[in-house]
XYZ file of C-alpha atoms in Angstrom:
442
model
C 0.049 -30.648 -25.511
C 0.134 -29.008 -28.914
C -1.954 -25.884 -29.325
C -4.114 -25.469 -32.365
C -3.484 -22.597 -34.706
C -5.657 -19.523 -34.146
C -8.652 -19.043 -36.374
C -8.419 -16.249 -38.948
C -9.296 -12.858 -37.541
C -8.828 -13.902 -33.919
C -6.926 -11.423 -31.708
C -3.307 -12.641 -31.482
C -2.884 -11.750 -27.801
C -5.687 -14.101 -26.824
C -4.792 -17.189 -28.848
C -1.109 -16.930 -29.698
C 0.871 -19.816 -28.142
C 3.605 -18.900 -25.705
C 7.004 -18.152 -27.142
C 9.961 -20.108 -25.871
C 12.934 -17.956 -25.085
C 16.145 -18.330 -23.152
C 16.005 -14.755 -21.909
C 14.780 -13.602 -18.506
C 11.025 -13.982 -18.342
C 9.085 -10.824 -19.210
C 7.225 -11.095 -15.897
C 10.321 -9.833 -14.104
C 10.488 -6.652 -16.196
C 6.787 -6.047 -15.554
C 7.458 -6.486 -11.832
C 10.363 -4.027 -12.099
C 8.167 -1.366 -13.739
C 5.507 -1.962 -11.099
C 8.139 -1.524 -8.395
C 9.289 1.808 -9.853
C 5.687 2.962 -10.245
C 4.852 2.276 -6.620
C 8.035 4.073 -5.570
C 6.941 7.146 -7.547
C 3.483 7.067 -6.000
C 4.911 6.616 -2.502
C 6.530 10.044 -2.616
C 3.380 11.919 -1.734
C 2.581 9.451 1.045
C 5.794 10.628 2.702
C 4.566 14.209 3.019
C 1.757 14.276 5.646
C 3.981 13.948 8.703
C 6.338 16.619 7.335
C 3.628 19.180 6.538
C 1.620 19.180 9.777
C 3.894 21.698 11.513
C 4.509 23.991 8.478
C 0.786 24.204 7.672
C -0.038 24.796 11.335
C 2.497 27.627 11.520
C 1.621 29.291 8.191
C -2.189 29.071 8.268
C -2.793 28.593 12.014
C -4.865 25.499 11.225
C -5.209 23.058 14.121
C -3.641 19.637 13.876
C -7.126 18.174 13.990
C -8.148 20.223 10.941
C -5.072 19.085 9.019
C -5.802 15.560 10.222
C -9.194 15.671 8.458
C -7.463 16.090 5.092
C -5.044 13.291 5.932
C -7.978 11.095 6.963
C -9.839 11.728 3.701
C -6.664 10.889 1.776
C -6.128 7.642 3.660
C -9.784 6.588 3.457
C -10.042 7.228 -0.288
C -6.729 5.446 -0.790
C -8.388 2.330 0.554
C -11.925 2.693 -0.795
C -10.643 3.319 -4.327
C -8.486 0.168 -4.383
C -11.165 -2.485 -5.090
C -12.751 -0.367 -7.833
C -9.304 0.227 -9.333
C -8.647 -3.527 -9.363
C -11.932 -4.043 -11.229
C -11.136 -1.147 -13.608
C -7.809 -2.807 -14.405
C -9.777 -5.884 -15.466
C -11.979 -3.694 -17.664
C -9.602 -1.126 -19.194
C -6.145 -2.564 -18.528
C -3.418 -1.869 -16.006
C -1.518 0.669 -18.109
C -4.417 3.065 -18.626
C -5.575 3.036 -15.026
C -2.100 3.512 -13.540
C -1.038 6.243 -15.992
C -4.223 8.214 -15.263
C -3.748 7.736 -11.511
C -0.220 9.161 -11.645
C -1.510 12.205 -13.523
C -4.217 12.769 -10.894
C -1.630 12.604 -8.098
C 0.516 15.173 -9.884
C -2.459 17.526 -10.329
C -3.461 17.239 -6.689
C 0.087 17.835 -5.462
C 0.618 20.913 -7.631
C -2.771 22.400 -6.738
C -1.891 22.471 -3.017
C 0.675 25.184 -3.787
C -2.124 27.767 -4.214
C -4.424 26.688 -1.381
C -5.514 29.212 1.246
C -8.373 27.429 3.048
C -8.775 24.061 4.784
C -11.403 22.834 2.285
C -8.845 23.243 -0.499
C -6.419 21.057 1.445
C -9.155 18.421 1.774
C -9.964 18.632 -1.956
C -6.393 18.577 -3.295
C -4.512 16.559 -0.729
C -7.434 14.483 0.488
C -9.631 13.789 -2.550
C -7.412 14.044 -5.650
C -4.284 12.484 -4.219
C -6.349 9.934 -2.292
C -8.111 8.779 -5.469
C -4.886 8.679 -7.480
C -2.802 6.863 -4.911
C -5.652 4.449 -4.182
C -5.617 3.370 -7.814
C -2.019 2.267 -7.353
C -2.492 0.733 -3.945
C -1.442 -2.757 -3.003
C -4.365 -4.108 -5.052
C -2.240 -3.062 -8.055
C 0.577 -5.274 -6.810
C -1.897 -8.103 -6.182
C -3.243 -7.779 -9.743
C 0.230 -7.860 -11.298
C 1.390 -10.858 -9.266
C -1.887 -12.691 -9.891
C -1.587 -12.288 -13.675
C 2.142 -12.570 -14.277
C 3.313 -15.051 -11.639
C 2.318 -18.562 -10.669
C 5.594 -19.439 -8.951
C 7.279 -17.018 -6.515
C 4.070 -15.077 -5.881
C 4.824 -14.558 -2.204
C 8.350 -13.328 -2.885
C 7.258 -10.947 -5.646
C 4.396 -9.652 -3.503
C 6.895 -8.905 -0.759
C 9.197 -7.083 -3.170
C 6.376 -4.966 -4.621
C 5.043 -4.208 -1.151
C 8.524 -3.061 -0.172
C 8.404 -0.558 -3.034
C 6.286 1.735 -0.882
C 8.962 1.705 1.783
C 11.602 2.282 -0.880
C 9.706 5.358 -2.030
C 9.694 6.598 1.539
C 13.438 5.924 1.745
C 14.130 7.805 -1.490
C 11.862 10.794 -0.917
C 11.634 11.375 2.826
C 15.148 12.771 3.520
C 14.946 14.953 0.403
C 11.462 16.212 1.243
C 12.437 16.900 4.855
C 15.421 18.926 3.641
C 13.238 20.861 1.189
C 10.608 21.620 3.836
C 13.269 22.702 6.343
C 15.267 24.889 3.929
C 12.768 26.088 1.329
C 9.277 25.495 2.730
C 6.568 22.958 2.006
C 5.605 24.161 -1.496
C 8.800 23.050 -3.289
C 8.348 19.648 -1.638
C 4.862 19.197 -3.119
C 6.095 20.233 -6.557
C 8.922 17.695 -6.297
C 6.399 14.924 -5.635
C 4.278 16.012 -8.610
C 7.288 15.906 -10.922
C 8.271 12.473 -9.631
C 4.771 11.102 -10.287
C 4.741 12.450 -13.859
C 8.218 11.081 -14.525
C 6.954 7.533 -13.991
C 4.138 7.796 -16.580
C 6.326 7.103 -19.676
C 7.752 3.955 -18.066
C 4.254 2.692 -17.333
C 2.962 3.383 -20.827
C 5.939 1.981 -22.713
C 6.999 -0.997 -20.602
C 4.004 -2.256 -18.611
C 1.741 -4.892 -20.196
C -1.673 -5.966 -18.965
C -1.409 -9.735 -19.434
C 1.249 -12.339 -20.372
C -0.801 -13.297 -23.435
C -0.269 -9.768 -24.779
C 3.307 -10.807 -25.541
C 2.592 -14.481 -26.202
C 3.881 -15.792 -22.875
C 2.683 -17.950 -20.025
C 2.825 -16.556 -16.473
C 6.146 -17.172 -14.760
C 6.081 -20.733 -13.472
C 2.687 -21.455 -15.039
C 1.043 -22.581 -18.268
C -0.117 -20.437 -21.126
C -3.708 -19.150 -21.018
C -5.434 -16.795 -23.442
C -6.170 -13.284 -22.286
C -9.703 -13.077 -20.878
C -12.181 -10.683 -22.397
C -12.494 -7.293 -20.643
C -14.804 -7.601 -17.665
C -17.732 -5.148 -18.050
C -19.386 -3.416 -15.113
C -16.269 -2.824 -13.040
C -18.058 -0.981 -10.235
C -20.896 -3.510 -10.157
C -18.440 -6.395 -10.003
C -16.468 -4.803 -7.166
C -19.651 -4.308 -5.137
C -20.882 -7.813 -5.942
C -17.603 -9.343 -4.783
C -17.840 -7.294 -1.566
C -21.422 -8.397 -0.931
C -20.544 -12.062 -1.383
C -17.273 -11.925 0.566
C -19.017 -10.131 3.427
C -21.069 -13.300 3.996
C -17.918 -15.204 4.945
C -16.026 -15.182 8.234
C -12.471 -14.929 6.880
C -13.287 -11.622 5.176
C -14.234 -9.895 8.422
C -11.239 -11.263 10.276
C -8.887 -10.149 7.509
C -10.576 -6.746 7.293
C -10.401 -6.288 11.058
C -6.750 -7.220 11.360
C -5.818 -5.022 8.400
C -7.752 -2.063 9.838
C -5.558 -2.337 12.928
C -2.517 -2.680 10.666
C -3.371 0.644 8.987
C -4.094 2.320 12.295
C -0.699 1.318 13.701
C 1.348 2.225 10.604
C 0.066 4.815 8.123
C -2.379 6.437 10.512
C -0.074 6.594 13.498
C 3.640 6.332 12.779
C 3.785 7.685 9.228
C 1.502 10.624 10.077
C 2.421 11.479 13.664
C 5.906 10.162 14.398
C 7.706 13.285 13.142
C 5.555 15.812 15.065
C 5.614 13.551 18.153
C 9.410 13.366 18.070
C 9.525 17.128 17.506
C 7.406 17.589 20.643
C 10.243 15.926 22.557
C 12.785 18.358 21.104
C 14.064 16.269 18.205
C 14.781 18.214 14.970
C 12.334 17.504 12.142
C 15.135 16.390 9.822
C 16.390 13.874 12.393
C 12.887 12.461 12.927
C 12.346 12.226 9.163
C 15.663 10.427 8.870
C 14.454 7.842 11.388
C 11.320 7.264 9.302
C 13.568 6.726 6.307
C 15.523 4.139 8.284
C 12.218 2.398 9.009
C 11.849 2.266 5.230
C 15.247 0.596 4.873
C 14.412 -2.223 7.262
C 10.853 -2.457 5.971
C 12.253 -3.481 2.575
C 14.183 -6.326 4.185
C 11.285 -7.338 6.422
C 8.676 -7.343 3.666
C 10.798 -9.291 1.188
C 11.562 -11.809 3.946
C 7.855 -11.983 4.752
C 7.102 -12.816 1.126
C 9.682 -15.616 1.293
C 8.134 -16.881 4.548
C 4.642 -16.738 3.001
C 5.728 -19.185 0.296
C 6.800 -21.619 3.024
C 4.765 -21.135 6.223
C 1.136 -20.804 7.218
C -0.019 -17.232 6.593
C -2.325 -16.845 9.592
C 0.453 -17.831 12.000
C 2.785 -15.316 10.394
C 0.166 -12.596 10.880
C -0.256 -13.531 14.545
C 3.483 -13.190 15.160
C 3.779 -9.923 13.202
C 0.946 -8.153 15.034
C 2.098 -9.339 18.463
C 5.638 -8.044 17.905
C 4.372 -4.720 16.542
C 2.132 -4.173 19.554
C 4.983 -4.802 21.977
C 7.232 -2.313 20.184
C 4.586 0.460 20.197
C 4.018 0.126 23.940
C 7.673 1.048 24.530
C 7.858 3.998 22.122
C 6.615 6.809 24.452
C 9.537 6.268 26.829
C 12.088 6.163 23.998
C 11.425 9.565 22.394
C 13.990 12.195 23.395
C 15.684 15.337 21.981
C 18.475 13.214 20.524
C 18.640 9.826 18.841
C 19.712 7.206 21.358
C 20.452 3.463 20.971
C 17.109 2.257 22.432
C 15.221 4.374 19.885
C 17.399 3.039 17.071
C 16.551 -0.490 18.233
C 12.833 0.389 18.032
C 13.266 1.805 14.537
C 14.973 -1.374 13.315
C 12.546 -3.714 15.096
C 9.440 -1.808 14.014
C 10.762 -1.315 10.489
C 11.136 -5.053 9.915
C 7.437 -5.414 10.797
C 6.043 -2.294 9.061
C 4.163 -3.945 6.166
C 5.332 -7.515 6.605
C 1.621 -8.259 7.103
C 0.808 -7.652 3.427
C 2.165 -10.827 1.714
C 0.355 -13.250 4.061
C -2.841 -11.169 3.889
C -2.814 -11.246 0.076
C -2.074 -14.970 0.192
C -5.088 -15.569 2.451
C -7.344 -13.519 0.159
C -6.160 -15.547 -2.830
C -6.510 -18.812 -0.881
C -10.074 -18.135 0.254
C -11.472 -16.197 -2.731
C -9.685 -17.529 -5.806
C -9.857 -15.356 -8.924
C -11.604 -12.577 -7.000
C -8.758 -12.469 -4.486
C -7.311 -9.192 -5.805
C -10.670 -7.415 -5.541
C -11.339 -8.900 -2.093
C -7.892 -7.718 -1.033
C -8.836 -4.286 -2.358
C -11.747 -4.205 0.103
C -9.526 -5.524 2.885
C -7.109 -2.727 2.018
C -10.014 -0.285 2.280
C -10.418 -1.332 5.906
C -6.661 -0.801 6.352
C -6.965 2.786 5.188
C -10.148 3.471 7.137
C -8.296 2.362 10.262
C -5.417 4.628 9.253
C -7.793 7.535 8.598
C -9.441 7.212 12.011
C -6.133 7.218 13.869
C -4.674 10.017 11.719
C -7.556 12.217 12.892
C -7.722 10.954 16.479
C -3.960 11.255 16.871
C -4.051 14.937 15.947
C -7.134 15.473 18.136
C -5.474 13.751 21.100
C -2.439 15.982 20.674
C -4.639 19.104 20.604
C -6.607 18.044 23.707
C -3.911 16.475 25.900
C -0.693 17.975 24.570
C 0.756 14.487 24.041
C 0.560 11.494 21.716
C 1.178 8.945 24.489
C -2.380 7.667 24.788
C -2.466 6.914 21.058
C 0.744 4.848 21.184
C -0.595 2.750 24.072
C -4.004 2.240 22.463
C -2.428 1.140 19.185
C -0.200 -1.360 20.974
C -3.254 -2.908 22.652
C -5.108 -3.073 19.325
C -2.207 -4.972 17.775
C -2.629 -7.646 20.455
C -6.290 -7.947 19.412
C -5.225 -8.266 15.757
C -2.835 -11.105 16.649
C -5.694 -13.048 18.238
C -8.002 -12.376 15.280
C -5.401 -13.631 12.822
C -4.982 -16.901 14.673
C -8.704 -17.741 14.491
C -8.925 -17.397 10.700
C -9.878 -20.899 9.634
C -7.715 -22.843 7.240
C -9.091 -23.877 3.867
C -8.523 -27.602 3.315
C -5.907 -28.404 0.617
C -7.657 -28.707 -2.725
C -10.895 -27.317 -1.280
C -13.024 -24.811 -3.139
C -12.495 -21.130 -2.552
C -15.135 -19.143 -0.724
C -18.133 -18.584 -3.035
C -18.234 -15.103 -4.513
C -20.326 -13.868 -7.348
C -17.514 -13.333 -9.834
C -15.189 -16.176 -8.895
C -14.356 -18.727 -11.560
C -12.748 -21.960 -10.437
C -10.863 -24.453 -12.497
């Protein structure tokens, strides 16, 4: 179909027909910049497990006290995500992400001068939580939703794996810095890494395919929609409407358990738990980095599976396997790295965030154009689950002298999540998405 010429004075990015080019589609370069951005933001997420012991030794703060700051960080990471997705609709992806990276850098640097627990909560918990939440997986969902029609599951898996890649890149370096030079140089390194990504975001990232006269990859050209006013109001409206539907609560519940069994438990407490068994901190951090290696493979594969298999069944399998692996972990920790522990690291790593592509796909399937914002709220439940376990894990260690009860409880919760995923109802092919206040259907 031939497009009519734009009327005089009309913004080019909203009416310009797509350009035909034999080069690689611009969507892939946007995805590449998004990948690098998430890697840069993931650096600070690697720090909590490494800093618990140094902060405890230097300031004599209990692990429960430090866990409060970690919990605030994780909770804000999730709660900020849906508002950030709406802000990206209002002000554009570039502005929101560039500002978020700057906030992370400020929060990381400010921790260097802290002397009291409330300062840790403010800098590490509030500032870094808000900044990292603005570049949470809702960012990846927004980019894939705008720039890709084909290969969405695969690209979602790749962008989700970026967080694990950031852990892989930063964790061994940060562990070495903490071990040799203390925790302050490690926080400064993260701040510098976050700032280094800002120029790439500003120069290379674009908000919408129509900005460069293109159709989404695998789709048809559409003009850029007008900025959506009332970002906060829209995010709350979408939440209110989605909360009236069953799939939302099942997705939120399963993802809360996902966060509890990954970010809240393993990312935060694996290093100190392994250290309790006599393992050097650098060796334990290296194992977390290996989890990151296999997480990349597992998440990309999960995105490929999501394009081909039913998402709720994938989630059921993922949660069941994760729960089984966590039940075995307490008997595998030892002063040295042994083959059974390596098997756990590989097995668990393949499953680390493999749940994300099918969860995003289900949000998009059930909630249409509001899927990214709905996923932002589902992600909020993920981080609230992580925040609760980050605190309870430290408290359990203070009270019992062991993390064992937390590993067993998390394994049992994963079994519950597997059952919840399997009862999410399927939307009939061609059926309307769940009604939400801001959803627009073709």
